[in-house]
mmCIF file of C-alpha atoms in Angstrom:
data_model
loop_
_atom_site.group_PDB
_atom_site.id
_atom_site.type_symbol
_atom_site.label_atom_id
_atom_site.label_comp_id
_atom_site.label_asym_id
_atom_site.label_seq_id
_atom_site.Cartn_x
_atom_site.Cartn_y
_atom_site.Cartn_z
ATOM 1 C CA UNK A 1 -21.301 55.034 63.839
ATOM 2 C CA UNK A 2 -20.930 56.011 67.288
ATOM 3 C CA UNK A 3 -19.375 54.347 70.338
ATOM 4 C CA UNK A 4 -21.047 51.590 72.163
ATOM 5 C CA UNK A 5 -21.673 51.902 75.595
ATOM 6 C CA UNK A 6 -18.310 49.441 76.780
ATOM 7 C CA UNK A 7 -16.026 51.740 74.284
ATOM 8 C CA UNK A 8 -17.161 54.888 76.371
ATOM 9 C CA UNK A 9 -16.590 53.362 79.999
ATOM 10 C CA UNK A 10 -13.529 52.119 78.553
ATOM 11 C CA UNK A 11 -12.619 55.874 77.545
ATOM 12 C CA UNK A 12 -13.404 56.952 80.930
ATOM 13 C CA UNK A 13 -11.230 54.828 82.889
ATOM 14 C CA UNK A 14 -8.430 55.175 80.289
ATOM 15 C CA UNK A 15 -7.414 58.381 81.817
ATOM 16 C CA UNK A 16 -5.115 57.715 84.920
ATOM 17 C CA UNK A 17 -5.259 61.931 85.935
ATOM 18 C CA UNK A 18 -9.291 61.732 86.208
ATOM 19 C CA UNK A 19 -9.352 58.119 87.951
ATOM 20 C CA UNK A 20 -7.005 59.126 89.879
ATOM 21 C CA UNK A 21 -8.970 62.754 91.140
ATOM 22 C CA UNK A 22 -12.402 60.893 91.328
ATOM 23 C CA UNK A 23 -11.446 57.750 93.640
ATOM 24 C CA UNK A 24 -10.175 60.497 95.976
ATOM 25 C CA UNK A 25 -13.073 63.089 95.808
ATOM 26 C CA UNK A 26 -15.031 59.490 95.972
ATOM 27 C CA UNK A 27 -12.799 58.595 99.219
ATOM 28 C CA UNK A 28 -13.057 61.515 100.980
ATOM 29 C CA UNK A 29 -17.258 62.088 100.511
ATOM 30 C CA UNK A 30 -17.237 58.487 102.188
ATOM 31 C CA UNK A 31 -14.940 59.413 105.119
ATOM 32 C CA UNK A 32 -16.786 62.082 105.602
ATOM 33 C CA UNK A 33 -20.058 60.939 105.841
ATOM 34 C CA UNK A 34 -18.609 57.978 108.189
ATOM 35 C CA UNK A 35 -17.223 60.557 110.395
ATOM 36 C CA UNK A 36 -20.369 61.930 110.306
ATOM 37 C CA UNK A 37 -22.145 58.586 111.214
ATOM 38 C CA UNK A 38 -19.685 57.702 114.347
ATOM 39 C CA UNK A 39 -19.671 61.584 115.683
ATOM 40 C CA UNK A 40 -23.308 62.064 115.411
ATOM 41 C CA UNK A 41 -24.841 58.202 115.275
ATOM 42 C CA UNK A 42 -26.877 59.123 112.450
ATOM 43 C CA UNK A 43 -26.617 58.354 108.989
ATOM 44 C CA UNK A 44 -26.910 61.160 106.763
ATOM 45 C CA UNK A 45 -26.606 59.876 103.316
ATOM 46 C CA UNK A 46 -26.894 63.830 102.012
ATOM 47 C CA UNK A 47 -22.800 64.255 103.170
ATOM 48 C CA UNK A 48 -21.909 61.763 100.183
ATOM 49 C CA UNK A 49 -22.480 64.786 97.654
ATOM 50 C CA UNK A 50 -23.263 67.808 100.178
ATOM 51 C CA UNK A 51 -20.994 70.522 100.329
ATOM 52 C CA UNK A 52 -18.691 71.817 103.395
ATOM 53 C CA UNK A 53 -17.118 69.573 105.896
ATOM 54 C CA UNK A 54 -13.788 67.457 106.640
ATOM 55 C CA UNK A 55 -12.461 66.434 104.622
ATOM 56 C CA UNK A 56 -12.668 68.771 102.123
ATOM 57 C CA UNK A 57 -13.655 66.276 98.495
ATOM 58 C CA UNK A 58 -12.352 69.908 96.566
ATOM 59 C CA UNK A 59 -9.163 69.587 97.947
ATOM 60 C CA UNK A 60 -8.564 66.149 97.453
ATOM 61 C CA UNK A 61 -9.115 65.992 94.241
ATOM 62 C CA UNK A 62 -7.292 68.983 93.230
ATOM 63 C CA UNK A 63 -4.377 67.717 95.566
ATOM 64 C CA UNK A 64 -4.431 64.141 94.088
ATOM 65 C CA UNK A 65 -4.136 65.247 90.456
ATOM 66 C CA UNK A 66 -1.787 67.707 90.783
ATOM 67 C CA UNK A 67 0.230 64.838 92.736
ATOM 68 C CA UNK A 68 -0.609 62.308 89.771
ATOM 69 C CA UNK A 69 0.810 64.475 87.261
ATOM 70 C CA UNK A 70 3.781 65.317 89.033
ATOM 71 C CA UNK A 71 4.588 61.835 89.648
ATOM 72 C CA UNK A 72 3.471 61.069 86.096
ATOM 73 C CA UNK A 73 5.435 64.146 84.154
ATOM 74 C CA UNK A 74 8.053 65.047 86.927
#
C-alpha cells in the first residue's frame, strides 16, 4: 500500500532543515519581485522563479539551512 496524499504533505513539512530553506528561497523570490514592482512599477510575475537579481533565493536558502542546522546540532 502506498501513502495517501495527507501522509506525503505530512512527510514534507516534517523536515524542519527543508521548511526552513524553502520559506526563505520562497521569501526572498517575493521580495524580489516586489522590489521589482516599486523600482520599475511593473509587475513582472517571471522574477518569482527567474534567475539573477537581489536578493539572491540561492543564497538564502543555502544561508538559512546551514543556520538551521547550526542552531539545531550546534
Amino acid at each position: 500500500m502506498g501513502l495517501s496524499g495527507m501522509e506525503i504533505i505530512g512527510l514534507i513539512f516534517s523536515n524542519y532543515y527543508i521548511d526552513v530553506g524553502v520559506l526563505s528561497w520562497f521569501s526572498a523570490q517575493v521580495i524580489k519581485t516586489l522590489l521589482f514592482y516599486v523600482k520599475n512599477g511593473v509587475f513582472q510575475a517571471e522574477r518569482m522563479v527567474g534567475a539573477g537579481g537581489m536578493p539572491s533565493a540561492h543564497s538564502a536558502f543555502v544561508c538559512s539551512i546551514t543556520i538551521a542546522m547550526a542552531k539545531k546540532l550546534g
